């Protein structure tokens, strides 16, 4: 890294464009397109970032500026956030699924809905949702007991997707989605893979053209939309449509200027965002945490001892999980190594200076938690799984935005507290009951789609403990 050589500068000192690595392979007309859309794109981004804190490369004529230093990431996400928008290709494609929900909206629309949703994520409300999380975790434990006793191989990625979808349905929508879990989970996978292809292949035909790929996408999206519409309709017809959850808050909120409430389309977009952001990322974090514990049985045993010492045989709840320090550090380290949101992009709205280099509205700003979380100057021996990195002592002097799995600034994930509590309850419940061993060949390989999933799932053999 060349952090010491690059610094924020006054406008007259800035140079443009940022440097391109001297070794950089370029294919005439397409730049680094083959590398950025290939199977090994994570390694490619890490290699690019190793050339400097602010590095440029081209993809299909687009100038991409990659940032990996914490100070520069903080500059874009926090200190000068107003100069950067989410009006980039990836978010525009994601709108095909999420519409204009919290994750993809901008400006006044985003600010209004964020203010409406914020009370649902108050610490006391999240703690109250802990009962739903604990019940779901215990149910998943009981359902896995037979497989554990029979020595079966289970896809824990699929199990975690189903479990977190159930939690978000009951906690945020007051809806038991158990019957729809398989349908919604499968459909979400189809839509996310389609969006990833659309992001990487700008020449793909629009969804309304009836190609086989488009028809699969439209069919999957229709299945989710049907479930969402049923949830909204049932809630509108319910005499108990109060503010007990996020959906109730959204339905009952009125515009301060017009007195209008949200339309069904606006509600649909927010519920779709809840379905995706509310379960996908948490499921991935849990899956990778279980994988890392399976690869490090000594640490798994420490986790088990901590749960036994703090909770004993009692049910894991929102109250007693607070003392599980190691469980929290395991999850933090899992999200360092395998951040569910592995890439973030922004579009400059005006000229700016980052690290002594000028960026302009012609550039795309790219930041990757995967890359920054593996910088050896920030994380010694970065590939090693070591939850002690997140002890109070080791975290005290860490640079802000050396770790940013939930983003940062105003657009930081609104549900981070919900996700962390849910993940702690589920991980503690499962690790206390079972030991896990990875049943795949070689190492698990991350698949960088919209989120960072394990390629081909996470096959594991589980065994009862005690």
CSV table of C-alpha atoms in Angstrom, one decimal:
chain,number,residue,atom,x,y,z
A,1,UNK,CA,0.0,0.0,0.0
A,2,UNK,CA,1.1,3.6,-0.6
A,3,UNK,CA,-1.0,5.3,2.0
A,4,UNK,CA,1.8,7.5,3.2
A,5,UNK,CA,2.3,8.9,-0.3
A,6,UNK,CA,-1.3,9.9,-0.9
A,7,UNK,CA,-3.1,12.6,1.1
A,8,UNK,CA,-6.1,14.8,0.8
A,9,UNK,CA,-5.0,18.0,-1.0
A,10,UNK,CA,-6.4,21.4,-2.0
A,11,UNK,CA,-8.0,21.6,-5.4
A,12,UNK,CA,-5.0,23.3,-7.0
A,13,UNK,CA,-2.7,20.5,-5.8
A,14,UNK,CA,-4.9,17.7,-7.1
A,15,UNK,CA,-4.0,15.7,-10.1
A,16,UNK,CA,-6.5,13.9,-12.4
A,17,UNK,CA,-6.9,11.2,-13.2
A,18,UNK,CA,-5.9,8.8,-10.4
A,19,UNK,CA,-3.1,6.4,-11.4
A,20,UNK,CA,-3.6,3.1,-13.1
A,21,UNK,CA,-1.5,0.2,-11.9
A,22,UNK,CA,1.5,0.0,-14.3
A,23,UNK,CA,1.0,-3.8,-14.8
A,24,UNK,CA,-2.7,-3.4,-15.5
A,25,UNK,CA,-4.0,-5.7,-18.2
A,26,UNK,CA,-6.3,-3.8,-20.7
A,27,UNK,CA,-8.3,-5.3,-23.5
A,28,UNK,CA,-9.0,-2.7,-26.2
A,29,UNK,CA,-12.5,-1.4,-26.0
A,30,UNK,CA,-13.5,-3.3,-22.8
A,31,UNK,CA,-10.8,-2.5,-20.3
A,32,UNK,CA,-11.0,-4.7,-17.3
A,33,UNK,CA,-14.4,-6.1,-18.1
A,34,UNK,CA,-13.2,-9.7,-18.3
A,35,UNK,CA,-11.6,-9.4,-14.9
A,36,UNK,CA,-14.4,-7.6,-13.1
A,37,UNK,CA,-17.1,-10.0,-14.3
A,38,UNK,CA,-15.0,-13.2,-13.9
A,39,UNK,CA,-15.1,-15.8,-11.3
A,40,UNK,CA,-12.1,-14.4,-9.5
A,41,UNK,CA,-13.2,-10.8,-9.3
A,42,UNK,CA,-12.5,-10.7,-5.5
A,43,UNK,CA,-8.8,-11.5,-6.1
A,44,UNK,CA,-8.8,-9.0,-9.0
A,45,UNK,CA,-10.0,-6.2,-6.8
A,46,UNK,CA,-7.5,-7.0,-4.0
A,47,UNK,CA,-4.7,-7.0,-6.6
A,48,UNK,CA,-5.8,-3.6,-7.9
A,49,UNK,CA,-6.1,-2.1,-4.5
A,50,UNK,CA,-2.6,-3.3,-3.6
A,51,UNK,CA,-1.2,-0.8,-6.1
A,52,UNK,CA,-2.5,2.2,-4.0
A,53,UNK,CA,-5.2,3.8,-1.9
A,54,UNK,CA,-6.7,5.5,-4.9
A,55,UNK,CA,-6.5,3.5,-8.1
A,56,UNK,CA,-8.2,3.8,-11.5
A,57,UNK,CA,-9.2,1.2,-14.1
A,58,UNK,CA,-11.6,1.2,-17.0
A,59,UNK,CA,-14.6,-1.1,-17.7
A,60,UNK,CA,-16.4,-0.7,-21.1
A,61,UNK,CA,-15.3,2.9,-21.3
A,62,UNK,CA,-16.3,3.7,-17.7
A,63,UNK,CA,-13.7,5.2,-15.4
A,64,UNK,CA,-13.7,3.3,-12.1
A,65,UNK,CA,-11.9,4.7,-9.1
A,66,UNK,CA,-11.3,2.2,-6.4
A,67,UNK,CA,-10.7,3.4,-2.8
A,68,UNK,CA,-9.5,1.1,0.0
A,69,UNK,CA,-8.0,3.4,2.7
A,70,UNK,CA,-10.3,4.0,5.7
A,71,UNK,CA,-9.9,7.8,5.5
A,72,UNK,CA,-11.0,7.9,1.9
A,73,UNK,CA,-14.0,5.6,2.5
A,74,UNK,CA,-15.1,7.9,5.4
A,75,UNK,CA,-14.7,10.9,3.1
A,76,UNK,CA,-17.2,9.5,0.6
A,77,UNK,CA,-19.6,7.8,3.0
A,78,UNK,CA,-19.6,10.4,5.8
A,79,UNK,CA,-17.6,13.6,5.5
A,80,UNK,CA,-18.6,14.6,2.0
A,81,UNK,CA,-21.5,12.2,1.5
A,82,UNK,CA,-23.7,14.9,-0.1
A,83,UNK,CA,-21.4,15.0,-3.1
A,84,UNK,CA,-22.0,11.3,-3.8
A,85,UNK,CA,-25.2,9.5,-4.9
A,86,UNK,CA,-26.3,5.9,-5.3
A,87,UNK,CA,-27.4,6.7,-8.9
A,88,UNK,CA,-25.1,4.0,-10.3
A,89,UNK,CA,-25.8,1.0,-12.6
A,90,UNK,CA,-25.9,-1.6,-9.8
A,91,UNK,CA,-28.6,0.2,-7.8
A,92,UNK,CA,-30.6,1.0,-10.9
A,93,UNK,CA,-30.7,-2.7,-11.8
A,94,UNK,CA,-31.5,-3.6,-8.2
A,95,UNK,CA,-34.6,-1.3,-8.5
A,96,UNK,CA,-36.0,-3.9,-10.9
A,97,UNK,CA,-36.6,-6.0,-7.7
A,98,UNK,CA,-36.8,-3.5,-4.9
A,99,UNK,CA,-38.4,-0.5,-6.6
A,100,UNK,CA,-37.9,2.7,-4.7
A,101,UNK,CA,-37.4,1.2,-1.2
A,102,UNK,CA,-35.0,2.4,1.5
A,103,UNK,CA,-32.0,0.6,0.0
A,104,UNK,CA,-32.3,2.2,-3.5
A,105,UNK,CA,-34.1,5.5,-3.1
A,106,UNK,CA,-32.5,8.9,-2.9
A,107,UNK,CA,-33.2,12.4,-1.7
A,108,UNK,CA,-36.5,13.4,-0.1
A,109,UNK,CA,-38.2,10.1,-0.7
A,110,UNK,CA,-35.4,8.2,1.1
A,111,UNK,CA,-35.3,10.7,4.0
A,112,UNK,CA,-39.0,10.6,4.5
A,113,UNK,CA,-39.2,6.8,4.6
A,114,UNK,CA,-36.1,6.5,6.7
A,115,UNK,CA,-37.7,8.8,9.3
A,116,UNK,CA,-40.9,6.7,9.3
A,117,UNK,CA,-39.0,3.4,9.6
A,118,UNK,CA,-36.5,4.6,12.3
A,119,UNK,CA,-38.7,3.9,15.3
A,120,UNK,CA,-39.1,0.3,14.4
A,121,UNK,CA,-35.3,-0.1,14.9
A,122,UNK,CA,-35.2,1.6,18.3
A,123,UNK,CA,-33.2,-0.5,20.8
A,124,UNK,CA,-36.2,-1.3,23.0
A,125,UNK,CA,-38.3,-2.4,20.0
A,126,UNK,CA,-35.5,-4.6,18.7
A,127,UNK,CA,-35.1,-6.2,22.2
A,128,UNK,CA,-38.8,-6.9,22.2
A,129,UNK,CA,-38.4,-8.8,18.9
A,130,UNK,CA,-35.8,-11.0,20.6
A,131,UNK,CA,-38.6,-13.4,21.6
A,132,UNK,CA,-39.5,-14.0,17.9
A,133,UNK,CA,-35.8,-14.6,17.2
A,134,UNK,CA,-35.3,-17.0,20.2
A,135,UNK,CA,-38.4,-19.0,19.2
A,136,UNK,CA,-37.3,-19.3,15.6
A,137,UNK,CA,-33.8,-20.3,16.6
A,138,UNK,CA,-35.1,-23.0,19.0
A,139,UNK,CA,-37.4,-24.3,16.3
A,140,UNK,CA,-34.5,-24.5,13.8
A,141,UNK,CA,-32.4,-26.4,16.5
A,142,UNK,CA,-35.2,-28.9,17.1
A,143,UNK,CA,-35.7,-29.4,13.3
A,144,UNK,CA,-32.0,-30.1,12.9
A,145,UNK,CA,-31.8,-32.6,15.7
A,146,UNK,CA,-32.9,-35.6,13.6
A,147,UNK,CA,-30.4,-34.8,10.9
A,148,UNK,CA,-27.7,-34.4,13.5
A,149,UNK,CA,-28.4,-37.8,15.1
A,150,UNK,CA,-28.5,-39.4,11.6
A,151,UNK,CA,-25.2,-37.9,10.5
A,152,UNK,CA,-26.8,-36.3,7.5
A,153,UNK,CA,-25.2,-33.6,5.4
A,154,UNK,CA,-27.2,-30.4,5.5
A,155,UNK,CA,-26.9,-27.2,3.4
A,156,UNK,CA,-26.6,-24.7,6.2
A,157,UNK,CA,-26.7,-21.8,3.8
A,158,UNK,CA,-30.2,-22.8,2.8
A,159,UNK,CA,-31.2,-23.5,6.4
A,160,UNK,CA,-30.0,-20.0,7.5
A,161,UNK,CA,-31.9,-18.4,4.6
A,162,UNK,CA,-35.1,-20.1,5.7
A,163,UNK,CA,-34.6,-19.2,9.3
A,164,UNK,CA,-33.8,-15.5,8.9
A,165,UNK,CA,-36.7,-15.2,6.4
A,166,UNK,CA,-39.0,-16.6,9.0
A,167,UNK,CA,-37.7,-14.1,11.6
A,168,UNK,CA,-38.0,-11.1,9.4
A,169,UNK,CA,-41.5,-12.1,8.4
A,170,UNK,CA,-42.7,-12.4,12.0
A,171,UNK,CA,-40.7,-9.6,13.5
A,172,UNK,CA,-41.1,-6.9,10.8
A,173,UNK,CA,-44.4,-7.9,9.1
A,174,UNK,CA,-46.2,-9.8,11.9
A,175,UNK,CA,-46.7,-12.6,9.3
A,176,UNK,CA,-45.9,-16.2,9.7
A,177,UNK,CA,-44.2,-16.9,6.3
A,178,UNK,CA,-43.4,-20.5,7.1
A,179,UNK,CA,-45.5,-21.8,4.3
A,180,UNK,CA,-44.0,-19.4,1.8
A,181,UNK,CA,-40.4,-19.7,2.9
A,182,UNK,CA,-39.3,-22.2,0.2
A,183,UNK,CA,-41.1,-20.2,-2.6
A,184,UNK,CA,-39.8,-16.8,-1.5
A,185,UNK,CA,-36.3,-18.0,-0.8
A,186,UNK,CA,-36.0,-19.7,-4.2
A,187,UNK,CA,-37.5,-16.8,-6.0
A,188,UNK,CA,-35.2,-14.3,-4.3
A,189,UNK,CA,-32.2,-16.4,-5.4
A,190,UNK,CA,-33.4,-16.3,-9.0
A,191,UNK,CA,-33.9,-12.6,-8.9
A,192,UNK,CA,-30.5,-11.8,-7.3
A,193,UNK,CA,-28.6,-13.9,-9.8
A,194,UNK,CA,-30.5,-12.2,-12.6
A,195,UNK,CA,-29.6,-8.7,-11.3
A,196,UNK,CA,-26.0,-9.7,-11.0
A,197,UNK,CA,-26.0,-10.7,-14.7
A,198,UNK,CA,-27.7,-7.4,-15.6
A,199,UNK,CA,-25.1,-5.4,-13.8
A,200,UNK,CA,-22.3,-7.2,-15.5
A,201,UNK,CA,-23.8,-7.5,-19.0
A,202,UNK,CA,-25.2,-4.1,-20.0
A,203,UNK,CA,-26.3,-5.4,-23.4
A,204,UNK,CA,-28.8,-7.9,-21.9
A,205,UNK,CA,-32.3,-7.4,-23.3
A,206,UNK,CA,-34.8,-5.7,-20.9
A,207,UNK,CA,-37.0,-7.9,-18.7
A,208,UNK,CA,-40.1,-7.5,-20.9
A,209,UNK,CA,-38.4,-9.2,-23.8
A,210,UNK,CA,-39.5,-12.9,-23.5
A,211,UNK,CA,-36.2,-14.7,-23.4
A,212,UNK,CA,-35.9,-17.8,-21.2
A,213,UNK,CA,-33.7,-15.9,-18.7
A,214,UNK,CA,-36.1,-13.0,-18.6
A,215,UNK,CA,-39.1,-15.2,-18.2
A,216,UNK,CA,-37.5,-17.0,-15.2
A,217,UNK,CA,-36.8,-13.6,-13.6
A,218,UNK,CA,-40.3,-12.2,-14.3
A,219,UNK,CA,-41.9,-15.4,-13.0
A,220,UNK,CA,-39.8,-15.4,-9.8
A,221,UNK,CA,-40.5,-11.7,-9.2
A,222,UNK,CA,-44.2,-12.3,-9.7
A,223,UNK,CA,-44.2,-15.0,-7.1
A,224,UNK,CA,-42.6,-12.7,-4.5
A,225,UNK,CA,-44.9,-9.9,-5.5
A,226,UNK,CA,-47.9,-12.1,-4.9
A,227,UNK,CA,-46.8,-12.9,-1.4
A,228,UNK,CA,-46.1,-9.3,-0.7
A,229,UNK,CA,-49.5,-8.2,-2.0
A,230,UNK,CA,-51.2,-10.7,0.2
A,231,UNK,CA,-49.4,-9.5,3.3
A,232,UNK,CA,-50.3,-5.8,2.5
A,233,UNK,CA,-54.0,-6.6,1.7
A,234,UNK,CA,-54.4,-8.7,4.8
A,235,UNK,CA,-52.9,-6.0,7.0
A,236,UNK,CA,-55.1,-3.3,5.5
A,237,UNK,CA,-58.2,-5.4,6.2
A,238,UNK,CA,-57.1,-6.1,9.8
A,239,UNK,CA,-58.7,-4.1,12.6
A,240,UNK,CA,-55.4,-4.4,14.4
A,241,UNK,CA,-53.2,-2.5,11.9
A,242,UNK,CA,-51.2,-0.8,14.6
A,243,UNK,CA,-47.6,0.3,14.8
A,244,UNK,CA,-46.4,-2.9,16.5
A,245,UNK,CA,-43.9,-3.6,13.6
A,246,UNK,CA,-42.3,-1.9,10.7
A,247,UNK,CA,-45.1,-2.6,8.3
A,248,UNK,CA,-47.6,-1.0,10.7
A,249,UNK,CA,-45.4,2.1,11.0
A,250,UNK,CA,-45.2,2.5,7.3
A,251,UNK,CA,-48.9,1.9,6.7
A,252,UNK,CA,-50.1,4.4,9.3
A,253,UNK,CA,-47.6,7.2,8.6
A,254,UNK,CA,-48.9,10.3,6.9
A,255,UNK,CA,-47.0,12.9,4.9
A,256,UNK,CA,-46.6,16.1,7.0
A,257,UNK,CA,-47.4,18.3,4.0
A,258,UNK,CA,-50.1,16.5,2.2
A,259,UNK,CA,-51.6,14.1,4.8
A,260,UNK,CA,-51.3,11.3,2.3
A,261,UNK,CA,-50.4,7.8,3.4
A,262,UNK,CA,-48.2,5.3,1.5
A,263,UNK,CA,-49.6,3.7,-1.6
A,264,UNK,CA,-49.6,0.0,-2.1
A,265,UNK,CA,-46.7,0.4,-4.5
A,266,UNK,CA,-44.6,2.3,-2.0
A,267,UNK,CA,-45.4,-0.3,0.7
A,268,UNK,CA,-44.6,-3.1,-1.8
A,269,UNK,CA,-41.1,-1.6,-2.4
A,270,UNK,CA,-40.4,-1.3,1.3
A,271,UNK,CA,-41.6,-4.9,2.1
A,272,UNK,CA,-39.5,-6.2,-0.8
A,273,UNK,CA,-36.5,-4.4,0.7
A,274,UNK,CA,-37.3,-5.9,4.1
A,275,UNK,CA,-37.4,-9.4,2.6
A,276,UNK,CA,-34.0,-9.0,0.9
A,277,UNK,CA,-32.0,-6.8,3.2
A,278,UNK,CA,-33.7,-8.1,6.3
A,279,UNK,CA,-32.7,-11.7,5.9
A,280,UNK,CA,-30.2,-12.2,3.1
A,281,UNK,CA,-27.3,-10.5,4.7
A,282,UNK,CA,-27.9,-12.0,8.2
A,283,UNK,CA,-28.2,-15.5,6.7
A,284,UNK,CA,-24.9,-15.1,4.9
A,285,UNK,CA,-23.1,-13.8,8.0
A,286,UNK,CA,-24.4,-16.8,10.0
A,287,UNK,CA,-23.4,-19.2,7.3
A,288,UNK,CA,-19.9,-18.0,7.1
A,289,UNK,CA,-19.6,-17.9,10.9
A,290,UNK,CA,-20.6,-21.5,11.1
A,291,UNK,CA,-18.1,-22.4,8.4
A,292,UNK,CA,-15.3,-20.6,10.2
A,293,UNK,CA,-16.2,-22.3,13.5
A,294,UNK,CA,-16.2,-25.7,11.7
A,295,UNK,CA,-12.7,-24.9,10.4
A,296,UNK,CA,-11.6,-23.8,13.9
A,297,UNK,CA,-13.1,-26.3,16.4
A,298,UNK,CA,-11.0,-25.0,19.3
A,299,UNK,CA,-12.7,-21.6,19.0
A,300,UNK,CA,-16.1,-23.3,18.6
A,301,UNK,CA,-15.5,-25.1,21.9
A,302,UNK,CA,-14.7,-21.8,23.5
A,303,UNK,CA,-18.0,-20.4,22.2
A,304,UNK,CA,-19.8,-23.4,23.6
A,305,UNK,CA,-18.2,-22.9,27.0
A,306,UNK,CA,-19.1,-19.2,27.0
A,307,UNK,CA,-22.8,-20.0,26.3
A,308,UNK,CA,-22.7,-22.7,29.1
A,309,UNK,CA,-21.1,-20.3,31.6
A,310,UNK,CA,-23.4,-17.3,30.8
A,311,UNK,CA,-26.7,-19.0,30.1
A,312,UNK,CA,-26.5,-22.6,31.2
A,313,UNK,CA,-29.4,-24.7,29.9
A,314,UNK,CA,-31.8,-21.7,29.7
A,315,UNK,CA,-33.2,-20.5,26.4
A,316,UNK,CA,-31.0,-18.0,24.6
A,317,UNK,CA,-32.9,-14.7,24.7
A,318,UNK,CA,-32.3,-11.0,23.9
A,319,UNK,CA,-31.5,-10.4,27.5
A,320,UNK,CA,-29.0,-13.1,28.3
A,321,UNK,CA,-27.3,-13.0,25.0
A,322,UNK,CA,-25.8,-9.6,25.8
A,323,UNK,CA,-23.1,-11.2,27.9
A,324,UNK,CA,-21.9,-13.4,25.1
A,325,UNK,CA,-18.8,-11.4,24.2
A,326,UNK,CA,-17.1,-14.1,22.2
A,327,UNK,CA,-20.2,-14.9,20.1
A,328,UNK,CA,-20.3,-11.3,19.1
A,329,UNK,CA,-16.6,-11.2,18.2
A,330,UNK,CA,-17.0,-14.4,16.1
A,331,UNK,CA,-19.7,-12.7,14.1
A,332,UNK,CA,-17.7,-9.6,13.7
A,333,UNK,CA,-14.7,-11.5,12.5
A,334,UNK,CA,-16.9,-13.6,10.1
A,335,UNK,CA,-18.2,-10.3,8.6
A,336,UNK,CA,-14.6,-9.0,8.3
A,337,UNK,CA,-13.5,-12.1,6.3
A,338,UNK,CA,-16.8,-12.5,4.4
A,339,UNK,CA,-18.7,-9.2,4.4
A,340,UNK,CA,-22.3,-9.9,3.1
A,341,UNK,CA,-22.3,-6.5,1.4
A,342,UNK,CA,-18.9,-7.0,-0.3
A,343,UNK,CA,-19.0,-4.0,-2.6
A,344,UNK,CA,-20.4,-0.4,-2.5
A,345,UNK,CA,-20.5,2.1,-5.3
A,346,UNK,CA,-21.2,5.8,-5.5
A,347,UNK,CA,-21.4,8.4,-8.2
A,348,UNK,CA,-19.7,11.8,-7.7
A,349,UNK,CA,-22.2,14.7,-8.3
A,350,UNK,CA,-19.4,17.2,-8.7
A,351,UNK,CA,-15.7,17.4,-8.8
A,352,UNK,CA,-14.0,16.3,-5.6
A,353,UNK,CA,-10.5,15.5,-4.3
A,354,UNK,CA,-9.6,12.2,-2.7
A,355,UNK,CA,-6.1,11.3,-1.7
A,356,UNK,CA,-4.6,14.1,-3.8
A,357,UNK,CA,-6.5,13.0,-6.9
A,358,UNK,CA,-9.4,14.7,-8.6
A,359,UNK,CA,-12.6,12.6,-9.2
A,360,UNK,CA,-15.4,13.9,-11.4
A,361,UNK,CA,-19.0,13.0,-12.3
A,362,UNK,CA,-17.5,10.9,-15.1
A,363,UNK,CA,-16.1,8.4,-12.6
A,364,UNK,CA,-17.6,5.6,-10.6
A,365,UNK,CA,-16.4,5.3,-7.0
A,366,UNK,CA,-15.9,1.7,-5.9
A,367,UNK,CA,-15.3,0.6,-2.2
A,368,UNK,CA,-15.1,-3.0,-1.1
A,369,UNK,CA,-15.3,-4.2,2.5
A,370,UNK,CA,-13.8,-7.4,1.2
A,371,UNK,CA,-10.7,-5.6,0.1
A,372,UNK,CA,-10.3,-3.1,3.0
A,373,UNK,CA,-11.0,-5.9,5.6
A,374,UNK,CA,-8.0,-7.8,4.2
A,375,UNK,CA,-5.4,-4.9,4.1
A,376,UNK,CA,-2.4,-6.3,5.9
A,377,UNK,CA,-1.5,-2.8,7.2
A,378,UNK,CA,-4.9,-2.7,9.0
A,379,UNK,CA,-5.3,-6.4,9.8
A,380,UNK,CA,-2.1,-8.3,10.5
A,381,UNK,CA,-2.2,-11.8,9.0
A,382,UNK,CA,-5.5,-10.8,7.4
A,383,UNK,CA,-6.6,-14.3,6.1
A,384,UNK,CA,-6.5,-15.8,9.6
A,385,UNK,CA,-9.7,-16.2,11.6
A,386,UNK,CA,-9.1,-14.5,14.9
A,387,UNK,CA,-12.1,-13.2,16.9
A,388,UNK,CA,-9.7,-11.5,19.4
A,389,UNK,CA,-9.2,-8.7,16.8
A,390,UNK,CA,-12.5,-7.4,18.1
A,391,UNK,CA,-11.7,-7.3,21.8
A,392,UNK,CA,-12.0,-3.9,23.4
A,393,UNK,CA,-8.2,-3.6,23.6
A,394,UNK,CA,-7.5,-4.5,20.0
A,395,UNK,CA,-10.3,-2.3,18.7
A,396,UNK,CA,-9.4,0.8,20.7
A,397,UNK,CA,-7.0,2.3,18.2
A,398,UNK,CA,-8.4,0.9,15.0
A,399,UNK,CA,-9.1,3.4,12.2
A,400,UNK,CA,-12.7,4.2,11.6
A,401,UNK,CA,-13.8,2.5,8.4
A,402,UNK,CA,-11.1,-0.1,8.5
A,403,UNK,CA,-14.2,-2.2,9.2
A,404,UNK,CA,-17.6,-1.3,7.6
A,405,UNK,CA,-19.8,-4.3,6.9
A,406,UNK,CA,-22.9,-2.2,7.3
A,407,UNK,CA,-21.7,0.8,5.3
A,408,UNK,CA,-21.6,4.1,7.0
A,409,UNK,CA,-22.9,7.7,7.4
A,410,UNK,CA,-26.6,8.5,6.8
A,411,UNK,CA,-27.0,5.5,4.5
A,412,UNK,CA,-25.6,3.0,7.1
A,413,UNK,CA,-27.9,-0.1,7.3
A,414,UNK,CA,-30.9,0.9,9.4
A,415,UNK,CA,-31.2,-2.7,10.6
A,416,UNK,CA,-27.7,-3.4,11.9
A,417,UNK,CA,-28.8,-3.7,15.5
A,418,UNK,CA,-31.7,-6.1,14.5
A,419,UNK,CA,-29.3,-8.2,12.4
A,420,UNK,CA,-26.6,-8.5,15.1
A,421,UNK,CA,-29.1,-9.4,17.9
A,422,UNK,CA,-30.7,-12.0,15.6
A,423,UNK,CA,-27.4,-13.5,14.6
A,424,UNK,CA,-26.1,-13.7,18.2
A,425,UNK,CA,-29.2,-15.5,19.3
A,426,UNK,CA,-29.2,-18.0,16.4
A,427,UNK,CA,-25.4,-18.7,16.6
A,428,UNK,CA,-25.4,-19.2,20.3
A,429,UNK,CA,-28.5,-21.6,20.1
A,430,UNK,CA,-27.0,-23.7,17.3
A,431,UNK,CA,-23.4,-23.9,18.5
A,432,UNK,CA,-24.5,-24.9,22.0
A,433,UNK,CA,-26.6,-27.8,20.5
A,434,UNK,CA,-24.4,-29.0,17.7
A,435,UNK,CA,-20.8,-29.4,16.5
A,436,UNK,CA,-20.3,-28.6,12.8
A,437,UNK,CA,-17.9,-30.0,10.2
A,438,UNK,CA,-17.6,-28.8,6.7
A,439,UNK,CA,-18.6,-31.5,4.2
A,440,UNK,CA,-17.5,-29.8,1.0
A,441,UNK,CA,-14.3,-30.4,-1.1
A,442,UNK,CA,-11.4,-28.0,-0.4
A,443,UNK,CA,-12.3,-24.6,0.9
A,444,UNK,CA,-15.7,-22.9,0.6
A,445,UNK,CA,-15.6,-20.4,-2.2
A,446,UNK,CA,-17.4,-17.1,-1.9
A,447,UNK,CA,-19.7,-16.2,-4.8
A,448,UNK,CA,-19.9,-12.4,-5.2
A,449,UNK,CA,-23.5,-11.8,-6.3
A,450,UNK,CA,-25.4,-8.9,-4.9
A,451,UNK,CA,-24.4,-10.4,-1.5
A,452,UNK,CA,-21.5,-12.7,-0.7
A,453,UNK,CA,-22.9,-16.2,-0.7
A,454,UNK,CA,-21.0,-19.5,-0.6
A,455,UNK,CA,-20.8,-21.0,-4.1
A,456,UNK,CA,-23.0,-24.1,-4.2
A,457,UNK,CA,-24.3,-23.7,-0.7
A,458,UNK,CA,-22.6,-24.7,2.6
A,459,UNK,CA,-22.7,-28.5,3.0
A,460,UNK,CA,-22.1,-29.5,6.7
A,461,UNK,CA,-22.4,-32.5,8.8
A,462,UNK,CA,-23.7,-31.8,12.3
A,463,UNK,CA,-23.5,-33.8,15.5
A,464,UNK,CA,-25.3,-33.4,18.8
A,465,UNK,CA,-23.3,-32.0,21.7
A,466,UNK,CA,-23.4,-33.6,25.1
